[in-house]
PDB file of N, CA and C in Angstrom:
ATOM      1  N   MET A  12     124.605  34.848  97.684  1.00 50.00           N
ATOM      2  CA  MET A  12     125.247  35.647  98.704  1.00 50.00           C
ATOM      3  C   MET A  12     124.261  36.647  99.278  1.00 50.00           C
ATOM      4  N   THR A  13     124.521  37.022 100.479  1.00 55.00           N
ATOM      5  CA  THR A  13     123.660  38.005 101.113  1.00 55.00           C
ATOM      6  C   THR A  13     124.188  39.407 100.854  1.00 55.00           C
ATOM      7  N   ASP A  14     123.391  40.379 101.235  1.00 58.00           N
ATOM      8  CA  ASP A  14     123.817  41.779 101.061  1.00 58.00           C
ATOM      9  C   ASP A  14     125.022  42.101 101.930  1.00 58.00           C
ATOM     10  N   ALA A  15     125.097  41.502 103.114  1.00 59.00           N
ATOM     11  CA  ALA A  15     126.236  41.755 104.007  1.00 59.00           C
ATOM     12  C   ALA A  15     127.521  41.216 103.400  1.00 59.00           C
ATOM     13  N   ALA A  16     127.437  40.053 102.752  1.00 59.00           N
ATOM     14  CA  ALA A  16     128.635  39.495 102.118  1.00 59.00           C
ATOM     15  C   ALA A  16     129.076  40.365 100.951  1.00 59.00           C
ATOM     16  N   ASP A  17     128.132  40.878 100.178  1.00 58.00           N
ATOM     17  CA  ASP A  17     128.478  41.787  99.077  1.00 58.00           C
ATOM     18  C   ASP A  17     129.099  43.064  99.616  1.00 58.00           C
ATOM     19  N   SER A  18     128.556  43.570 100.721  1.00 59.00           N
ATOM     20  CA  SER A  18     129.075  44.798 101.307  1.00 59.00           C
ATOM     21  C   SER A  18     130.493  44.590 101.829  1.00 59.00           C
ATOM     22  N   ASP A  19     130.748  43.438 102.449  1.00 63.00           N
ATOM     23  CA  ASP A  19     132.096  43.161 102.942  1.00 63.00           C
ATOM     24  C   ASP A  19     133.086  43.048 101.799  1.00 63.00           C
ATOM     25  N   ARG A  20     132.638  42.527 100.683  1.00 73.00           N
ATOM     26  CA  ARG A  20     133.527  42.386  99.536  1.00 73.00           C
ATOM     27  C   ARG A  20     133.787  43.734  98.876  1.00 73.00           C
ATOM     28  N   LEU A  21     132.821  44.623  98.885  1.00 76.00           N
ATOM     29  CA  LEU A  21     132.987  45.931  98.251  1.00 76.00           C
ATOM     30  C   LEU A  21     133.830  46.882  99.091  1.00 76.00           C
ATOM     31  N   HIS A  22     133.586  46.932 100.370  1.00 74.00           N
ATOM     32  CA  HIS A  22     134.247  47.892 101.248  1.00 74.00           C
ATOM     33  C   HIS A  22     135.574  47.310 101.728  1.00 74.00           C
ATOM     34  N   GLN A  23     136.628  47.686 101.053  1.00 82.00           N
ATOM     35  CA  GLN A  23     137.962  47.197 101.381  1.00 82.00           C
ATOM     36  C   GLN A  23     138.910  48.387 101.517  1.00 82.00           C
ATOM     37  N   PRO A  24     139.822  48.353 102.482  1.00 81.00           N
ATOM     38  CA  PRO A  24     140.735  49.489 102.667  1.00 81.00           C
ATOM     39  C   PRO A  24     141.724  49.675 101.518  1.00 81.00           C
ATOM     40  N   TRP A  25     142.034  48.639 100.744  1.00 86.00           N
ATOM     41  CA  TRP A  25     142.982  48.777  99.647  1.00 86.00           C
ATOM     42  C   TRP A  25     142.439  49.676  98.548  1.00 86.00           C
ATOM     43  N   ARG A  26     141.156  49.952  98.574  1.00 88.00           N
ATOM     44  CA  ARG A  26     140.568  50.838  97.562  1.00 88.00           C
ATOM     45  C   ARG A  26     141.085  52.272  97.695  1.00 88.00           C
ATOM     46  N   LEU A  27     141.580  52.636  98.875  1.00 90.00           N
ATOM     47  CA  LEU A  27     142.174  53.968  99.040  1.00 90.00           C
ATOM     48  C   LEU A  27     143.438  54.106  98.204  1.00 90.00           C
ATOM     49  N   ALA A  28     144.214  53.038  98.089  1.00 92.00           N
ATOM     50  CA  ALA A  28     145.409  53.070  97.235  1.00 92.00           C
ATOM     51  C   ALA A  28     145.006  53.202  95.768  1.00 92.00           C
ATOM     52  N   VAL A  29     143.947  52.508  95.378  1.00 93.00           N
ATOM     53  CA  VAL A  29     143.450  52.622  94.002  1.00 93.00           C
ATOM     54  C   VAL A  29     142.988  54.051  93.732  1.00 93.00           C
ATOM     55  N   ALA A  30     142.320  54.657  94.709  1.00 94.00           N
ATOM     56  CA  ALA A  30     141.855  56.039  94.557  1.00 94.00           C
ATOM     57  C   ALA A  30     143.036  56.997  94.410  1.00 94.00           C
ATOM     58  N   ALA A  31     144.094  56.758  95.157  1.00 95.00           N
ATOM     59  CA  ALA A  31     145.277  57.629  95.057  1.00 95.00           C
ATOM     60  C   ALA A  31     145.932  57.502  93.685  1.00 95.00           C
ATOM     61  N   VAL A  32     146.020  56.283  93.173  1.00 96.00           N
ATOM     62  CA  VAL A  32     146.599  56.083  91.836  1.00 96.00           C
ATOM     63  C   VAL A  32     145.728  56.752  90.779  1.00 96.00           C
ATOM     64  N   GLU A  33     144.413  56.625  90.921  1.00 96.00           N
ATOM     65  CA  GLU A  33     143.511  57.264  89.954  1.00 96.00           C
ATOM     66  C   GLU A  33     143.598  58.782  90.034  1.00 96.00           C
ATOM     67  N   ALA A  34     143.827  59.330  91.218  1.00 96.00           N
ATOM     68  CA  ALA A  34     143.977  60.783  91.339  1.00 96.00           C
ATOM     69  C   ALA A  34     145.237  61.253  90.621  1.00 96.00           C
ATOM     70  N   VAL A  35     146.318  60.488  90.750  1.00 97.00           N
ATOM     71  CA  VAL A  35     147.560  60.846  90.046  1.00 97.00           C
ATOM     72  C   VAL A  35     147.360  60.743  88.534  1.00 97.00           C
ATOM     73  N   LEU A  36     146.675  59.685  88.093  1.00 97.00           N
ATOM     74  CA  LEU A  36     146.413  59.532  86.651  1.00 97.00           C
ATOM     75  C   LEU A  36     145.492  60.628  86.129  1.00 97.00           C
ATOM     76  N   ALA A  37     144.516  61.045  86.942  1.00 97.00           N
ATOM     77  CA  ALA A  37     143.629  62.142  86.540  1.00 97.00           C
ATOM     78  C   ALA A  37     144.404  63.447  86.420  1.00 97.00           C
ATOM     79  N   LEU A  38     145.343  63.665  87.319  1.00 97.00           N
ATOM     80  CA  LEU A  38     146.186  64.853  87.238  1.00 97.00           C
ATOM     81  C   LEU A  38     147.027  64.827  85.958  1.00 97.00           C
ATOM     82  N   ALA A  39     147.566  63.661  85.633  1.00 98.00           N
ATOM     83  CA  ALA A  39     148.358  63.531  84.403  1.00 98.00           C
ATOM     84  C   ALA A  39     147.484  63.731  83.167  1.00 98.00           C
ATOM     85  N   ALA A  40     146.267  63.200  83.188  1.00 97.00           N
ATOM     86  CA  ALA A  40     145.364  63.378  82.042  1.00 97.00           C
ATOM     87  C   ALA A  40     144.945  64.843  81.904  1.00 97.00           C
ATOM     88  N   GLY A  41     144.766  65.540  83.014  1.00 97.00           N
ATOM     89  CA  GLY A  41     144.445  66.964  82.957  1.00 97.00           C
ATOM     90  C   GLY A  41     145.597  67.777  82.397  1.00 97.00           C
ATOM     91  N   TRP A  42     146.813  67.429  82.804  1.00 98.00           N
ATOM     92  CA  TRP A  42     147.991  68.097  82.252  1.00 98.00           C
ATOM     93  C   TRP A  42     148.099  67.822  80.747  1.00 98.00           C
ATOM     94  N   ALA A  43     147.835  66.567  80.337  1.00 97.00           N
ATOM     95  CA  ALA A  43     147.896  66.214  78.910  1.00 97.00           C
ATOM     96  C   ALA A  43     146.843  66.973  78.116  1.00 97.00           C
ATOM     97  N   ALA A  44     145.657  67.159  78.694  1.00 97.00           N
ATOM     98  CA  ALA A  44     144.607  67.917  78.004  1.00 97.00           C
ATOM     99  C   ALA A  44     145.042  69.365  77.795  1.00 97.00           C
ATOM    100  N   THR A  45     145.654  69.962  78.807  1.00 97.00           N
ATOM    101  CA  THR A  45     146.136  71.341  78.686  1.00 97.00           C
ATOM    102  C   THR A  45     147.242  71.443  77.645  1.00 97.00           C
ATOM    103  N   TRP A  46     148.161  70.507  77.675  1.00 97.00           N
ATOM    104  CA  TRP A  46     149.268  70.509  76.722  1.00 97.00           C
ATOM    105  C   TRP A  46     148.766  70.317  75.291  1.00 97.00           C
ATOM    106  N   CYS A  47     147.811  69.409  75.102  1.00 96.00           N
ATOM    107  CA  CYS A  47     147.256  69.183  73.760  1.00 96.00           C
ATOM    108  C   CYS A  47     146.508  70.417  73.259  1.00 96.00           C
ATOM    109  N   TRP A  48     145.795  71.088  74.154  1.00 95.00           N
ATOM    110  CA  TRP A  48     145.057  72.281  73.732  1.00 95.00           C
ATOM    111  C   TRP A  48     146.018  73.386  73.302  1.00 95.00           C
ATOM    112  N   ARG A  49     147.105  73.537  74.048  1.00 95.00           N
ATOM    113  CA  ARG A  49     148.089  74.556  73.656  1.00 95.00           C
ATOM    114  C   ARG A  49     148.758  74.195  72.335  1.00 95.00           C
ATOM    115  N   ALA A  50     148.953  72.908  72.084  1.00 94.00           N
ATOM    116  CA  ALA A  50     149.555  72.475  70.821  1.00 94.00           C
ATOM    117  C   ALA A  50     148.570  72.622  69.667  1.00 94.00           C
ATOM    118  N   ALA A  51     147.277  72.650  69.972  1.00 94.00           N
ATOM    119  CA  ALA A  51     146.256  72.729  68.925  1.00 94.00           C
ATOM    120  C   ALA A  51     146.137  74.126  68.331  1.00 94.00           C
ATOM    121  N   VAL A  52     146.510  75.137  69.089  1.00 92.00           N
ATOM    122  CA  VAL A  52     146.319  76.515  68.647  1.00 92.00           C
ATOM    123  C   VAL A  52     147.621  77.045  68.056  1.00 92.00           C
ATOM    124  N   THR A  53     147.528  77.510  66.806  1.00 93.00           N
ATOM    125  CA  THR A  53     148.670  78.115  66.130  1.00 93.00           C
ATOM    126  C   THR A  53     148.291  79.546  65.772  1.00 93.00           C
ATOM    127  N   ARG A  54     149.164  80.464  66.087  1.00 94.00           N
ATOM    128  CA  ARG A  54     148.917  81.876  65.779  1.00 94.00           C
ATOM    129  C   ARG A  54     149.566  82.206  64.433  1.00 94.00           C
ATOM    130  N   VAL A  55     148.773  82.767  63.539  1.00 93.00           N
ATOM    131  CA  VAL A  55     149.252  83.135  62.209  1.00 93.00           C
ATOM    132  C   VAL A  55     149.107  84.653  62.063  1.00 93.00           C
ATOM    133  N   THR A  56     150.208  85.315  61.731  1.00 94.00           N
ATOM    134  CA  THR A  56     150.204  86.762  61.549  1.00 94.00           C
ATOM    135  C   THR A  56     150.519  87.068  60.085  1.00 94.00           C
ATOM    136  N   VAL A  57     149.638  87.868  59.493  1.00 93.00           N
ATOM    137  CA  VAL A  57     149.815  88.251  58.090  1.00 93.00           C
ATOM    138  C   VAL A  57     149.920  89.780  58.039  1.00 93.00           C
ATOM    139  N   HIS A  58     150.951  90.266  57.344  1.00 92.00           N
ATOM    140  CA  HIS A  58     151.127  91.705  57.157  1.00 92.00           C
ATOM    141  C   HIS A  58     150.621  92.056  55.761  1.00 92.00           C
ATOM    142  N   ALA A  59     149.635  92.946  55.700  1.00 90.00           N
ATOM    143  CA  ALA A  59     149.075  93.367  54.426  1.00 90.00           C
ATOM    144  C   ALA A  59     149.963  94.459  53.816  1.00 90.00           C
ATOM    145  N   GLU A  60     149.725  94.745  52.524  1.00 90.00           N
ATOM    146  CA  GLU A  60     150.530  95.740  51.818  1.00 90.00           C
ATOM    147  C   GLU A  60     150.315  97.147  52.358  1.00 90.00           C
ATOM    148  N   ASP A  61     149.124  97.393  52.940  1.00 91.00           N
ATOM    149  CA  ASP A  61     148.867  98.741  53.448  1.00 91.00           C
ATOM    150  C   ASP A  61     149.365  98.932  54.876  1.00 91.00           C
ATOM    151  N   GLY A  62     150.029  97.916  55.446  1.00 88.00           N
ATOM    152  CA  GLY A  62     150.633  98.055  56.768  1.00 88.00           C
ATOM    153  C   GLY A  62     149.808  97.469  57.906  1.00 88.00           C
ATOM    154  N   THR A  63     148.619  97.001  57.598  1.00 92.00           N
ATOM    155  CA  THR A  63     147.828  96.406  58.673  1.00 92.00           C
ATOM    156  C   THR A  63     148.341  94.996  58.979  1.00 92.00           C
ATOM    157  N   GLU A  64     148.167  94.662  60.189  1.00 93.00           N
ATOM    158  CA  GLU A  64     148.609  93.348  60.652  1.00 93.00           C
ATOM    159  C   GLU A  64     147.380  92.518  61.011  1.00 93.00           C
ATOM    160  N   LEU A  65     147.213  91.377  60.382  1.00 92.00           N
ATOM    161  CA  LEU A  65     146.082  90.492  60.634  1.00 92.00           C
ATOM    162  C   LEU A  65     146.570  89.276  61.424  1.00 92.00           C
ATOM    163  N   VAL A  66     145.927  89.047  62.551  1.00 93.00           N
ATOM    164  CA  VAL A  66     146.301  87.923  63.416  1.00 93.00           C
ATOM    165  C   VAL A  66     145.151  86.930  63.428  1.00 93.00           C
ATOM    166  N   SER A  67     145.463  85.687  63.147  1.00 94.00           N
ATOM    167  CA  SER A  67     144.464  84.616  63.149  1.00 94.00           C
ATOM    168  C   SER A  67     144.950  83.478  64.038  1.00 94.00           C
ATOM    169  N   HIS A  68     144.009  82.714  64.515  1.00 93.00           N
ATOM    170  CA  HIS A  68     144.322  81.519  65.289  1.00 93.00           C
ATOM    171  C   HIS A  68     143.796  80.322  64.520  1.00 93.00           C
ATOM    172  N   VAL A  69     144.660  79.349  64.286  1.00 93.00           N
ATOM    173  CA  VAL A  69     144.286  78.139  63.561  1.00 93.00           C
ATOM    174  C   VAL A  69     144.253  77.006  64.574  1.00 93.00           C
ATOM    175  N   TYR A  70     143.164  76.265  64.557  1.00 93.00           N
ATOM    176  CA  TYR A  70     142.994  75.144  65.479  1.00 93.00           C
ATOM    177  C   TYR A  70     143.154  73.836  64.715  1.00 93.00           C
ATOM    178  N   GLU A  71     144.058  72.997  65.179  1.00 93.00           N
ATOM    179  CA  GLU A  71     144.268  71.678  64.585  1.00 93.00           C
ATOM    180  C   GLU A  71     143.272  70.711  65.207  1.00 93.00           C
ATOM    181  N   GLY A  72     142.454  70.113  64.374  1.00 94.00           N
ATOM    182  CA  GLY A  72     141.368  69.259  64.860  1.00 94.00           C
ATOM    183  C   GLY A  72     141.815  68.040  65.636  1.00 94.00           C
ATOM    184  N   SER A  73     142.900  67.425  65.222  1.00 95.00           N
ATOM    185  CA  SER A  73     143.345  66.219  65.923  1.00 95.00           C
ATOM    186  C   SER A  73     143.812  66.548  67.345  1.00 95.00           C
ATOM    187  N   TRP A  74     144.486  67.679  67.515  1.00 96.00           N
ATOM    188  CA  TRP A  74     144.930  68.069  68.845  1.00 96.00           C
ATOM    189  C   TRP A  74     143.762  68.465  69.736  1.00 96.00           C
ATOM    190  N   VAL A  75     142.774  69.129  69.151  1.00 96.00           N
ATOM    191  CA  VAL A  75     141.589  69.510  69.922  1.00 96.00           C
ATOM    192  C   VAL A  75     140.846  68.261  70.381  1.00 96.00           C
ATOM    193  N   GLY A  76     140.703  67.295  69.481  1.00 97.00           N
ATOM    194  CA  GLY A  76     140.044  66.032  69.841  1.00 97.00           C
ATOM    195  C   GLY A  76     140.792  65.291  70.932  1.00 97.00           C
ATOM    196  N   LEU A  77     142.112  65.286  70.837  1.00 97.00           N
ATOM    197  CA  LEU A  77     142.917  64.626  71.862  1.00 97.00           C
ATOM    198  C   LEU A  77     142.814  65.358  73.196  1.00 97.00           C
ATOM    199  N   ALA A  78     142.707  66.678  73.151  1.00 97.00           N
ATOM    200  CA  ALA A  78     142.537  67.449  74.389  1.00 97.00           C
ATOM    201  C   ALA A  78     141.200  67.115  75.055  1.00 97.00           C
ATOM    202  N   PHE A  79     140.135  67.041  74.256  1.00 97.00           N
ATOM    203  CA  PHE A  79     138.829  66.695  74.813  1.00 97.00           C
ATOM    204  C   PHE A  79     138.810  65.269  75.340  1.00 97.00           C
ATOM    205  N   ALA A  80     139.448  64.350  74.640  1.00 97.00           N
ATOM    206  CA  ALA A  80     139.501  62.959  75.107  1.00 97.00           C
ATOM    207  C   ALA A  80     140.272  62.863  76.419  1.00 97.00           C
ATOM    208  N   SER A  81     141.368  63.590  76.528  1.00 97.00           N
ATOM    209  CA  SER A  81     142.150  63.582  77.776  1.00 97.00           C
ATOM    210  C   SER A  81     141.352  64.181  78.929  1.00 97.00           C
ATOM    211  N   ALA A  82     140.606  65.224  78.655  1.00 97.00           N
ATOM    212  CA  ALA A  82     139.778  65.823  79.699  1.00 97.00           C
ATOM    213  C   ALA A  82     138.665  64.869  80.125  1.00 97.00           C
ATOM    214  N   ALA A  83     138.097  64.140  79.178  1.00 98.00           N
ATOM    215  CA  ALA A  83     137.056  63.162  79.517  1.00 98.00           C
ATOM    216  C   ALA A  83     137.623  62.024  80.366  1.00 98.00           C
ATOM    217  N   VAL A  84     138.809  61.565  80.016  1.00 98.00           N
ATOM    218  CA  VAL A  84     139.462  60.515  80.806  1.00 98.00           C
ATOM    219  C   VAL A  84     139.742  61.017  82.222  1.00 98.00           C
ATOM    220  N   ALA A  85     140.194  62.249  82.344  1.00 97.00           N
ATOM    221  CA  ALA A  85     140.446  62.824  83.670  1.00 97.00           C
ATOM    222  C   ALA A  85     139.158  62.895  84.483  1.00 97.00           C
ATOM    223  N   GLY A  86     138.065  63.264  83.856  1.00 97.00           N
ATOM    224  CA  GLY A  86     136.779  63.322  84.558  1.00 97.00           C
ATOM    225  C   GLY A  86     136.309  61.960  85.035  1.00 97.00           C
ATOM    226  N   VAL A  87     136.428  60.964  84.183  1.00 98.00           N
ATOM    227  CA  VAL A  87     136.029  59.607  84.573  1.00 98.00           C
ATOM    228  C   VAL A  87     136.911  59.097  85.713  1.00 98.00           C
ATOM    229  N   LEU A  88     138.197  59.375  85.640  1.00 97.00           N
ATOM    230  CA  LEU A  88     139.098  58.951  86.711  1.00 97.00           C
ATOM    231  C   LEU A  88     138.766  59.639  88.033  1.00 97.00           C
ATOM    232  N   LEU A  89     138.385  60.893  87.987  1.00 97.00           N
ATOM    233  CA  LEU A  89     138.016  61.594  89.217  1.00 97.00           C
ATOM    234  C   LEU A  89     136.731  61.034  89.816  1.00 97.00           C
ATOM    235  N   VAL A  90     135.758  60.732  88.975  1.00 97.00           N
ATOM    236  CA  VAL A  90     134.505  60.163  89.480  1.00 97.00           C
ATOM    237  C   VAL A  90     134.751  58.786  90.086  1.00 97.00           C
ATOM    238  N   ASP A  91     135.506  57.941  89.382  1.00 96.00           N
ATOM    239  CA  ASP A  91     135.773  56.613  89.910  1.00 96.00           C
ATOM    240  C   ASP A  91     136.685  56.683  91.137  1.00 96.00           C
ATOM    241  N   GLY A  92     137.599  57.625  91.163  1.00 95.00           N
ATOM    242  CA  GLY A  92     138.452  57.787  92.338  1.00 95.00           C
ATOM    243  C   GLY A  92     137.656  58.176  93.574  1.00 95.00           C
ATOM    244  N   SER A  93     136.653  59.026  93.396  1.00 94.00           N
ATOM    245  CA  SER A  93     135.810  59.384  94.538  1.00 94.00           C
ATOM    246  C   SER A  93     134.988  58.180  94.989  1.00 94.00           C
ATOM    247  N   ARG A  94     134.536  57.358  94.062  1.00 92.00           N
ATOM    248  CA  ARG A  94     133.816  56.129  94.409  1.00 92.00           C
ATOM    249  C   ARG A  94     134.724  55.177  95.188  1.00 92.00           C
ATOM    250  N   GLN A  95     135.951  55.023  94.721  1.00 92.00           N
ATOM    251  CA  GLN A  95     136.892  54.146  95.400  1.00 92.00           C
ATOM    252  C   GLN A  95     137.200  54.671  96.803  1.00 92.00           C
ATOM    253  N   THR A  96     137.271  55.986  96.953  1.00 92.00           N
ATOM    254  CA  THR A  96     137.525  56.578  98.268  1.00 92.00           C
ATOM    255  C   THR A  96     136.394  56.265  99.228  1.00 92.00           C
ATOM    256  N   VAL A  97     135.164  56.417  98.764  1.00 90.00           N
ATOM    257  CA  VAL A  97     134.013  56.125  99.623  1.00 90.00           C
ATOM    258  C   VAL A  97     134.005  54.652 100.016  1.00 90.00           C
ATOM    259  N   LEU A  98     134.284  53.773  99.076  1.00 88.00           N
ATOM    260  CA  LEU A  98     134.292  52.343  99.389  1.00 88.00           C
ATOM    261  C   LEU A  98     135.477  51.970 100.275  1.00 88.00           C
ATOM    262  N   GLY A  99     136.547  52.706 100.225  1.00 87.00           N
ATOM    263  CA  GLY A  99     137.692  52.416 101.073  1.00 87.00           C
ATOM    264  C   GLY A  99     137.550  52.966 102.475  1.00 87.00           C
ATOM    265  N   VAL A 100     136.862  54.082 102.612  1.00 86.00           N
ATOM    266  CA  VAL A 100     136.722  54.708 103.922  1.00 86.00           C
ATOM    267  C   VAL A 100     135.636  54.027 104.745  1.00 86.00           C
ATOM    268  N   ARG A 101     134.600  53.583 104.111  1.00 74.00           N
ATOM    269  CA  ARG A 101     133.470  53.004 104.831  1.00 74.00           C
ATOM    270  C   ARG A 101     133.660  51.516 105.149  1.00 74.00           C
ATOM    271  N   THR A 102     134.834  51.142 105.526  1.00 66.00           N
ATOM    272  CA  THR A 102     135.050  49.746 105.909  1.00 66.00           C
ATOM    273  C   THR A 102     134.560  49.547 107.330  1.00 66.00           C
ATOM    274  N   ARG A 103     134.052  48.365 107.586  1.00 64.00           N
ATOM    275  CA  ARG A 103     133.541  48.044 108.916  1.00 64.00           C
ATOM    276  C   ARG A 103     134.376  46.934 109.520  1.00 64.00           C
ATOM    277  N   ARG A 104     134.409  46.911 110.822  1.00 64.00           N
ATOM    278  CA  ARG A 104     135.056  45.798 111.486  1.00 64.00           C
ATOM    279  C   ARG A 104     134.172  44.575 111.325  1.00 64.00           C
ATOM    280  N   ARG A 105     134.795  43.479 111.151  1.00 61.00           N
ATOM    281  CA  ARG A 105     134.012  42.252 111.039  1.00 61.00           C
ATOM    282  C   ARG A 105     133.617  41.795 112.427  1.00 61.00           C
ATOM    283  N   ARG A 106     132.364  41.467 112.551  1.00 64.00           N
ATOM    284  CA  ARG A 106     131.876  40.984 113.830  1.00 64.00           C
ATOM    285  C   ARG A 106     132.240  39.517 113.995  1.00 64.00           C
ATOM    286  N   ARG A 107     132.474  39.180 115.232  1.00 66.00           N
ATOM    287  CA  ARG A 107     132.704  37.780 115.533  1.00 66.00           C
ATOM    288  C   ARG A 107     131.361  37.079 115.478  1.00 66.00           C
ATOM    289  N   ARG A 108     131.290  36.036 114.724  1.00 68.00           N
ATOM    290  CA  ARG A 108     130.016  35.342 114.581  1.00 68.00           C
ATOM    291  C   ARG A 108     129.717  34.538 115.826  1.00 68.00           C
ATOM    292  N   ARG A 109     128.526  34.731 116.326  1.00 69.00           N
ATOM    293  CA  ARG A 109     128.081  33.932 117.468  1.00 69.00           C
ATOM    294  C   ARG A 109     127.493  32.639 116.933  1.00 69.00           C
ATOM    295  N   PRO A 110     127.686  31.565 117.639  1.00 66.00           N
ATOM    296  CA  PRO A 110     127.089  30.314 117.173  1.00 66.00           C
ATOM    297  C   PRO A 110     125.574  30.397 117.249  1.00 66.00           C
ATOM    298  N   SER A 111     124.917  29.765 116.316  1.00 66.00           N
ATOM    299  CA  SER A 111     123.465  29.797 116.294  1.00 66.00           C
ATOM    300  C   SER A 111     122.906  28.929 117.419  1.00 66.00           C
ATOM    301  N   ARG A 112     121.644  29.100 117.687  1.00 68.00           N
ATOM    302  CA  ARG A 112     121.016  28.318 118.761  1.00 68.00           C
ATOM    303  C   ARG A 112     121.032  26.832 118.432  1.00 68.00           C
ATOM    304  N   ARG A 113     120.852  26.540 117.174  1.00 67.00           N
ATOM    305  CA  ARG A 113     120.845  25.139 116.772  1.00 67.00           C
ATOM    306  C   ARG A 113     122.212  24.507 117.038  1.00 67.00           C
ATOM    307  N   ALA A 114     123.275  25.251 116.724  1.00 61.00           N
ATOM    308  CA  ALA A 114     124.612  24.725 116.967  1.00 61.00           C
ATOM    309  C   ALA A 114     124.876  24.607 118.462  1.00 61.00           C
ATOM    310  N   MET A 115     124.377  25.552 119.267  1.00 61.00           N
ATOM    311  CA  MET A 115     124.589  25.475 120.708  1.00 61.00           C
ATOM    312  C   MET A 115     123.830  24.293 121.310  1.00 61.00           C
ATOM    313  N   THR A 116     122.610  24.042 120.864  1.00 64.00           N
ATOM    314  CA  THR A 116     121.845  22.928 121.412  1.00 64.00           C
ATOM    315  C   THR A 116     122.409  21.604 120.945  1.00 64.00           C
ATOM    316  N   ALA A 117     123.022  21.560 119.794  1.00 61.00           N
ATOM    317  CA  ALA A 117     123.621  20.317 119.322  1.00 61.00           C
ATOM    318  C   ALA A 117     124.898  20.006 120.094  1.00 61.00           C
ATOM    319  N   ASP A 118     125.593  21.038 120.573  1.00 59.00           N
ATOM    320  CA  ASP A 118     126.822  20.815 121.313  1.00 59.00           C
ATOM    321  C   ASP A 118     126.588  20.457 122.771  1.00 59.00           C
ATOM    322  N   THR A 119     125.469  20.863 123.335  1.00 60.00           N
ATOM    323  CA  THR A 119     125.211  20.588 124.748  1.00 60.00           C
ATOM    324  C   THR A 119     124.701  19.171 124.906  1.00 60.00           C
ATOM    325  N   PRO A 120     125.077  18.521 125.962  1.00 61.00           N
ATOM    326  CA  PRO A 120     124.569  17.158 126.179  1.00 61.00           C
ATOM    327  C   PRO A 120     123.063  17.158 126.407  1.00 61.00           C
ATOM    328  N   ALA A 121     122.444  16.058 126.131  1.00 59.00           N
ATOM    329  CA  ALA A 121     120.992  15.954 126.184  1.00 59.00           C
ATOM    330  C   ALA A 121     120.462  16.078 127.612  1.00 59.00           C
ATOM    331  N   ASP A 122     121.228  15.707 128.616  1.00 59.00           N
ATOM    332  CA  ASP A 122     120.735  15.762 129.975  1.00 59.00           C
ATOM    333  C   ASP A 122     120.747  17.176 130.563  1.00 59.00           C
ATOM    334  N   THR A 123     121.444  18.108 129.966  1.00 59.00           N
ATOM    335  CA  THR A 123     121.466  19.487 130.484  1.00 59.00           C
ATOM    336  C   THR A 123     120.447  20.375 129.810  1.00 59.00           C
ATOM    337  N   ARG A 124     119.731  19.853 128.857  1.00 53.00           N
ATOM    338  CA  ARG A 124     118.747  20.684 128.159  1.00 53.00           C
ATOM    339  C   ARG A 124     117.563  20.911 128.966  1.00 53.00           C
TER     340      ARG A 124
END
C-alpha cells in the first residue's frame, strides 16, 4: 500500500465518536480515582489520658493503588482521545481519480492518435 492509502484508512470521521466515548470514560476513571483516594484515607483520633487529642491518617494500600491505576487509565484515555480527535478532524475529501495516460491512449482509436 502507498502512504496515501494508509492516510485515507487512518483519517476517518468516525474517530470523533471514539474520541467522545474515550473522553467520557476518562472522566469516569478520574471520578473513580478521586473516590478511591477518599476511601483510602481513614482518620483515627486517639484521646490520651492527659487530655490531648492525637489525630492520625491511615492510608489503605489497596485503595491507593486502585486510585493510581484509575488515574493512569484516565491519562491514557485522554492521550488516545486526543489522537483520535486529530485523526478524525484531519479527514480529506477523496479526489476523483483521473484516468492515466496509458488508459486514455488504450481507449482512443488508433487513427486519432
